[in-house]
Amino acid sequence: MQSEKLAGLGQLVAGVAHEINNPLAFVGNNVAVLQRDVKSVVEMLSRYQKADAVITGHEPALSAELRELAEQIDLPYTLANLYELLARSRDGLRRIQQIVNDLRHFARLDDADLHDADLNAGIESTLNIVQGKAKSRRVRIEKQLGVLPPVSCFPAKVNQVVMNLLTNAIDASPEGAVITIRTSVVAAGPDKQAPSAASGQVPEKVGPIREPAVRIEVIDEGAGIPPAIRPRIFDPFFTTKPPGHGTGLGLSISYGIIQDHGGSIDVENSPGKGATFVVTLPLKPSKA
């Protein structure tokens, strides 16, 4: 049910993004044309102002009306700021366009098969989506993205894992805290099998990683995970958030996604000093 809901939400987001793109494109073009034309009009008005003495000599009443109108609209200030106002408007439209493109890239509904993807690009688009939540909580996100090789994966699902981890980190962080997201390449490690669900242990490795892999780390400055609940953090529907603020499915779904890729999701925890979630993905997924 959760998977179907996410798929439906992804289709809705992609459809809305597509519909926004069309009016956004012609509004952006119109503002660009307006910016060019306004510049020409401002130049022409400045030349008319130079003829003010001539107008006053031949039409004193008209000249008085022009001066009164110029005072009402604060003509010098208006002319000085008009072009800058349009430039800021174009910048705002470009930002909206970037958000729309990030939403479309995040959803990636066309990726039904494995693709060689640049995980850094997916992280960038995901960061743009969660930045609003981070700013509202007065939390800063710092990027430390290393050079990564292409990873064969389902990009939209990996983006979903990153968003879940970032959202949890934001919720766990106090005001003024810094969340760090870091990517790097790691060498192959020894094979470790995931513990059974009945063991109650936090999984260390999910599936074998026999070749160089990519690591994604999300580091927060929150209170950390109490040892008593650490074995349960990947359990479905388990959450420490108040009612209405979490379903308890984020980490469970992330665990399943990384497991399907033959990777691992680990926790490095320091109670009182924050938590670090480490996702390791092989360059080519192996059977979990």
PDB file of C-alpha atoms in Angstrom, residues 81-247:
ATOM      1  CA  ASN A  81      15.150  50.244 -10.052  1.00  0.00           C
ATOM      2  CA  LEU A  82      12.914  49.111 -12.899  1.00  0.00           C
ATOM      3  CA  TYR A  83      15.556  47.110 -14.736  1.00  0.00           C
ATOM      4  CA  GLU A  84      16.851  45.549 -11.499  1.00  0.00           C
ATOM      5  CA  LEU A  85      13.287  44.612 -10.543  1.00  0.00           C
ATOM      6  CA  LEU A  86      12.853  42.711 -13.795  1.00  0.00           C
ATOM      7  CA  ALA A  87      16.244  41.045 -13.356  1.00  0.00           C
ATOM      8  CA  ARG A  88      15.196  39.778  -9.902  1.00  0.00           C
ATOM      9  CA  SER A  89      11.917  38.528 -11.383  1.00  0.00           C
ATOM     10  CA  ARG A  90      13.801  36.542 -14.007  1.00  0.00           C
ATOM     11  CA  ASP A  91      16.024  35.110 -11.292  1.00  0.00           C
ATOM     12  CA  GLY A  92      12.945  34.044  -9.325  1.00  0.00           C
ATOM     13  CA  LEU A  93      11.484  32.350 -12.403  1.00  0.00           C
ATOM     14  CA  ARG A  94      14.758  30.495 -12.966  1.00  0.00           C
ATOM     15  CA  ARG A  95      14.642  29.263  -9.377  1.00  0.00           C
ATOM     16  CA  ILE A  96      11.090  27.976  -9.861  1.00  0.00           C
ATOM     17  CA  GLN A  97      12.220  26.257 -13.038  1.00  0.00           C
ATOM     18  CA  GLN A  98      15.080  24.610 -11.144  1.00  0.00           C
ATOM     19  CA  ILE A  99      12.699  23.371  -8.444  1.00  0.00           C
ATOM     20  CA  VAL A 100      10.364  21.928 -11.087  1.00  0.00           C
ATOM     21  CA  ASN A 101      13.257  20.195 -12.842  1.00  0.00           C
ATOM     22  CA  ASP A 102      14.478  18.813  -9.511  1.00  0.00           C
ATOM     23  CA  LEU A 103      11.015  17.406  -8.778  1.00  0.00           C
ATOM     24  CA  ARG A 104      10.924  15.703 -12.166  1.00  0.00           C
ATOM     25  CA  HIS A 105      14.449  14.382 -11.723  1.00  0.00           C
ATOM     26  CA  PHE A 106      13.623  13.172  -8.200  1.00  0.00           C
ATOM     27  CA  ALA A 107      10.570  11.218  -9.344  1.00  0.00           C
ATOM     28  CA  ARG A 108      12.284   9.646 -12.396  1.00  0.00           C
ATOM     29  CA  LEU A 109       9.126   7.681 -13.258  1.00  0.00           C
ATOM     30  CA  ASP A 110      10.690   6.516 -16.537  1.00  0.00           C
ATOM     31  CA  ASP A 111      13.333   4.531 -14.629  1.00  0.00           C
ATOM     32  CA  ALA A 112      11.650   1.150 -14.416  1.00  0.00           C
ATOM     33  CA  ASP A 113      14.974  -0.592 -15.081  1.00  0.00           C
ATOM     34  CA  LEU A 114      18.456  -0.290 -13.674  1.00  0.00           C
ATOM     35  CA  HIS A 115      20.469   2.665 -14.956  1.00  0.00           C
ATOM     36  CA  ASP A 116      24.033   3.855 -14.541  1.00  0.00           C
ATOM     37  CA  ALA A 117      23.379   6.995 -12.529  1.00  0.00           C
ATOM     38  CA  ASP A 118      25.371   9.860 -11.044  1.00  0.00           C
ATOM     39  CA  LEU A 119      24.326   9.685  -7.399  1.00  0.00           C
ATOM     40  CA  ASN A 120      25.706  13.167  -6.721  1.00  0.00           C
ATOM     41  CA  ALA A 121      23.232  14.644  -9.234  1.00  0.00           C
ATOM     42  CA  GLY A 122      20.363  12.839  -7.496  1.00  0.00           C
ATOM     43  CA  ILE A 123      21.548  14.105  -4.112  1.00  0.00           C
ATOM     44  CA  GLU A 124      21.689  17.685  -5.445  1.00  0.00           C
ATOM     45  CA  SER A 125      18.075  17.507  -6.641  1.00  0.00           C
ATOM     46  CA  THR A 126      16.961  15.907  -3.374  1.00  0.00           C
ATOM     47  CA  LEU A 127      18.723  18.635  -1.373  1.00  0.00           C
ATOM     48  CA  ASN A 128      16.813  21.313  -3.259  1.00  0.00           C
ATOM     49  CA  ILE A 129      13.555  19.592  -2.308  1.00  0.00           C
ATOM     50  CA  VAL A 130      14.324  19.375   1.438  1.00  0.00           C
ATOM     51  CA  GLN A 131      16.003  22.795   1.755  1.00  0.00           C
ATOM     52  CA  GLY A 132      12.670  24.443   2.597  1.00  0.00           C
ATOM     53  CA  LYS A 133      12.164  22.110   5.565  1.00  0.00           C
ATOM     54  CA  ALA A 134      15.756  22.676   6.714  1.00  0.00           C
ATOM     55  CA  LYS A 135      15.376  26.471   6.574  1.00  0.00           C
ATOM     56  CA  SER A 136      12.115  26.367   8.505  1.00  0.00           C
ATOM     57  CA  ARG A 137      13.916  24.424  11.247  1.00  0.00           C
ATOM     58  CA  ARG A 138      16.946  26.768  10.976  1.00  0.00           C
ATOM     59  CA  VAL A 139      19.217  23.869  10.128  1.00  0.00           C
ATOM     60  CA  ARG A 140      22.033  24.133   7.586  1.00  0.00           C
ATOM     61  CA  ILE A 141      22.960  21.282   5.226  1.00  0.00           C
ATOM     62  CA  GLU A 142      26.590  21.050   4.207  1.00  0.00           C
ATOM     63  CA  LYS A 143      27.618  19.105   1.099  1.00  0.00           C
ATOM     64  CA  GLN A 144      30.850  17.138   0.839  1.00  0.00           C
ATOM     65  CA  LEU A 145      30.325  15.327  -2.453  1.00  0.00           C
ATOM     66  CA  GLY A 146      33.299  13.390  -3.765  1.00  0.00           C
ATOM     67  CA  VAL A 147      33.911  12.263  -7.337  1.00  0.00           C
ATOM     68  CA  LEU A 148      31.852   9.121  -7.909  1.00  0.00           C
ATOM     69  CA  PRO A 149      31.767   6.555 -10.699  1.00  0.00           C
ATOM     70  CA  PRO A 150      28.366   5.713 -12.231  1.00  0.00           C
ATOM     71  CA  VAL A 151      26.324   3.340 -10.077  1.00  0.00           C
ATOM     72  CA  SER A 152      23.889   0.853 -11.594  1.00  0.00           C
ATOM     73  CA  CYS A 153      20.708   1.375  -9.590  1.00  0.00           C
ATOM     74  CA  PHE A 154      17.111   2.547  -9.541  1.00  0.00           C
ATOM     75  CA  PRO A 155      17.836   6.302  -9.214  1.00  0.00           C
ATOM     76  CA  ALA A 156      14.383   7.331  -7.950  1.00  0.00           C
ATOM     77  CA  LYS A 157      14.542   4.757  -5.150  1.00  0.00           C
ATOM     78  CA  VAL A 158      18.019   5.857  -4.085  1.00  0.00           C
ATOM     79  CA  ASN A 159      16.780   9.467  -4.097  1.00  0.00           C
ATOM     80  CA  GLN A 160      13.962   8.364  -1.811  1.00  0.00           C
ATOM     81  CA  VAL A 161      16.450   6.832   0.644  1.00  0.00           C
ATOM     82  CA  VAL A 162      18.505  10.044   0.698  1.00  0.00           C
ATOM     83  CA  MET A 163      15.365  12.135   1.281  1.00  0.00           C
ATOM     84  CA  ASN A 164      14.253   9.862   4.149  1.00  0.00           C
ATOM     85  CA  LEU A 165      17.660  10.111   5.847  1.00  0.00           C
ATOM     86  CA  LEU A 166      17.877  13.883   5.385  1.00  0.00           C
ATOM     87  CA  THR A 167      14.331  14.412   6.661  1.00  0.00           C
ATOM     88  CA  ASN A 168      15.056  12.330   9.769  1.00  0.00           C
ATOM     89  CA  ALA A 169      18.301  14.245  10.328  1.00  0.00           C
ATOM     90  CA  ILE A 170      16.469  17.583  10.084  1.00  0.00           C
ATOM     91  CA  ASP A 171      13.816  16.427  12.542  1.00  0.00           C
ATOM     92  CA  ALA A 172      16.501  15.225  14.973  1.00  0.00           C
ATOM     93  CA  SER A 173      18.615  18.396  14.808  1.00  0.00           C
ATOM     94  CA  PRO A 174      18.265  21.436  17.085  1.00  0.00           C
ATOM     95  CA  GLU A 175      18.140  24.979  15.703  1.00  0.00           C
ATOM     96  CA  GLY A 176      21.472  26.165  14.363  1.00  0.00           C
ATOM     97  CA  ALA A 177      22.764  22.634  13.811  1.00  0.00           C
ATOM     98  CA  VAL A 178      24.650  21.489  10.724  1.00  0.00           C
ATOM     99  CA  ILE A 179      23.789  18.323   8.813  1.00  0.00           C
ATOM    100  CA  THR A 180      26.563  16.932   6.628  1.00  0.00           C
ATOM    101  CA  ILE A 181      25.956  14.752   3.599  1.00  0.00           C
ATOM    102  CA  ARG A 182      29.101  13.144   2.237  1.00  0.00           C
ATOM    103  CA  THR A 183      29.800  10.819  -0.685  1.00  0.00           C
ATOM    104  CA  SER A 184      32.925   8.793  -1.383  1.00  0.00           C
ATOM    105  CA  VAL A 185      34.242   5.619  -2.978  1.00  0.00           C
ATOM    106  CA  VAL A 186      35.201   2.744  -0.677  1.00  0.00           C
ATOM    107  CA  ALA A 187      37.133  -0.450  -1.305  1.00  0.00           C
ATOM    108  CA  ALA A 188      35.528  -3.871  -1.102  1.00  0.00           C
ATOM    109  CA  GLY A 189      34.933  -5.307   2.352  1.00  0.00           C
ATOM    110  CA  PRO A 190      34.382  -8.861   3.634  1.00  0.00           C
ATOM    111  CA  ASP A 191      31.017 -10.424   2.929  1.00  0.00           C
ATOM    112  CA  LYS A 192      28.539 -10.219   5.782  1.00  0.00           C
ATOM    113  CA  GLN A 193      25.094 -11.711   5.812  1.00  0.00           C
ATOM    114  CA  ALA A 194      22.174  -9.689   7.161  1.00  0.00           C
ATOM    115  CA  PRO A 195      20.780 -10.958  10.483  1.00  0.00           C
ATOM    116  CA  SER A 196      17.311 -12.400  10.477  1.00  0.00           C
ATOM    117  CA  ALA A 197      14.378 -10.168  11.382  1.00  0.00           C
ATOM    118  CA  ALA A 198      13.783 -12.265  14.494  1.00  0.00           C
ATOM    119  CA  SER A 199      17.281 -11.668  15.841  1.00  0.00           C
ATOM    120  CA  GLY A 200      16.432  -8.109  16.916  1.00  0.00           C
ATOM    121  CA  GLN A 201      19.862  -6.883  15.817  1.00  0.00           C
ATOM    122  CA  VAL A 202      20.561  -3.783  13.769  1.00  0.00           C
ATOM    123  CA  PRO A 203      21.828  -5.049  10.403  1.00  0.00           C
ATOM    124  CA  GLU A 204      25.494  -4.325   9.754  1.00  0.00           C
ATOM    125  CA  LYS A 205      25.688  -5.427   6.141  1.00  0.00           C
ATOM    126  CA  VAL A 206      22.904  -6.383   3.794  1.00  0.00           C
ATOM    127  CA  GLY A 207      24.145  -8.708   1.088  1.00  0.00           C
ATOM    128  CA  PRO A 208      27.696  -9.179  -0.127  1.00  0.00           C
ATOM    129  CA  ILE A 209      29.822  -6.316  -1.404  1.00  0.00           C
ATOM    130  CA  ARG A 210      32.624  -7.873  -3.436  1.00  0.00           C
ATOM    131  CA  GLU A 211      33.832  -4.847  -5.395  1.00  0.00           C
ATOM    132  CA  PRO A 212      34.484  -1.128  -4.867  1.00  0.00           C
ATOM    133  CA  ALA A 213      31.349   0.625  -3.724  1.00  0.00           C
ATOM    134  CA  VAL A 214      29.900   4.089  -3.215  1.00  0.00           C
ATOM    135  CA  ARG A 215      29.220   5.405   0.263  1.00  0.00           C
ATOM    136  CA  ILE A 216      26.640   8.032   1.245  1.00  0.00           C
ATOM    137  CA  GLU A 217      26.838   9.418   4.785  1.00  0.00           C
ATOM    138  CA  VAL A 218      24.237  11.616   6.485  1.00  0.00           C
ATOM    139  CA  ILE A 219      25.577  13.077   9.734  1.00  0.00           C
ATOM    140  CA  ASP A 220      23.421  15.050  12.164  1.00  0.00           C
ATOM    141  CA  GLU A 221      24.091  16.912  15.419  1.00  0.00           C
ATOM    142  CA  GLY A 222      21.002  15.685  17.235  1.00  0.00           C
ATOM    143  CA  ALA A 223      20.623  13.728  20.455  1.00  0.00           C
ATOM    144  CA  GLY A 224      21.607  10.429  18.875  1.00  0.00           C
ATOM    145  CA  ILE A 225      19.747   7.132  19.141  1.00  0.00           C
ATOM    146  CA  PRO A 226      19.221   5.748  22.658  1.00  0.00           C
ATOM    147  CA  PRO A 227      20.762   2.261  22.945  1.00  0.00           C
ATOM    148  CA  ALA A 228      17.423   0.841  24.117  1.00  0.00           C
ATOM    149  CA  ILE A 229      15.678   1.569  20.819  1.00  0.00           C
ATOM    150  CA  ARG A 230      18.598   1.112  18.425  1.00  0.00           C
ATOM    151  CA  PRO A 231      17.695  -2.520  17.565  1.00  0.00           C
ATOM    152  CA  ARG A 232      14.204  -1.370  16.469  1.00  0.00           C
ATOM    153  CA  ILE A 233      14.952   1.627  14.244  1.00  0.00           C
ATOM    154  CA  PHE A 234      14.502  -0.367  11.011  1.00  0.00           C
ATOM    155  CA  ASP A 235      11.269  -2.020  12.170  1.00  0.00           C
ATOM    156  CA  PRO A 236       8.153  -1.036  10.155  1.00  0.00           C
ATOM    157  CA  PHE A 237       5.909   1.492  11.916  1.00  0.00           C
ATOM    158  CA  PHE A 238       8.404   2.106  14.725  1.00  0.00           C
ATOM    159  CA  THR A 239       8.897   5.833  15.310  1.00  0.00           C
ATOM    160  CA  THR A 240       9.919   8.136  18.143  1.00  0.00           C
ATOM    161  CA  LYS A 241       8.156  11.110  16.537  1.00  0.00           C
ATOM    162  CA  PRO A 242       4.868  12.388  18.006  1.00  0.00           C
ATOM    163  CA  PRO A 243       1.575  11.315  16.396  1.00  0.00           C
ATOM    164  CA  GLY A 244       1.001  12.930  13.019  1.00  0.00           C
ATOM    165  CA  HIS A 245       4.701  13.604  12.445  1.00  0.00           C
ATOM    166  CA  GLY A 246       5.907  10.231  11.217  1.00  0.00           C
ATOM    167  CA  THR A 247       4.651   6.839  10.035  1.00  0.00           C
TER     168      THR A 247
END
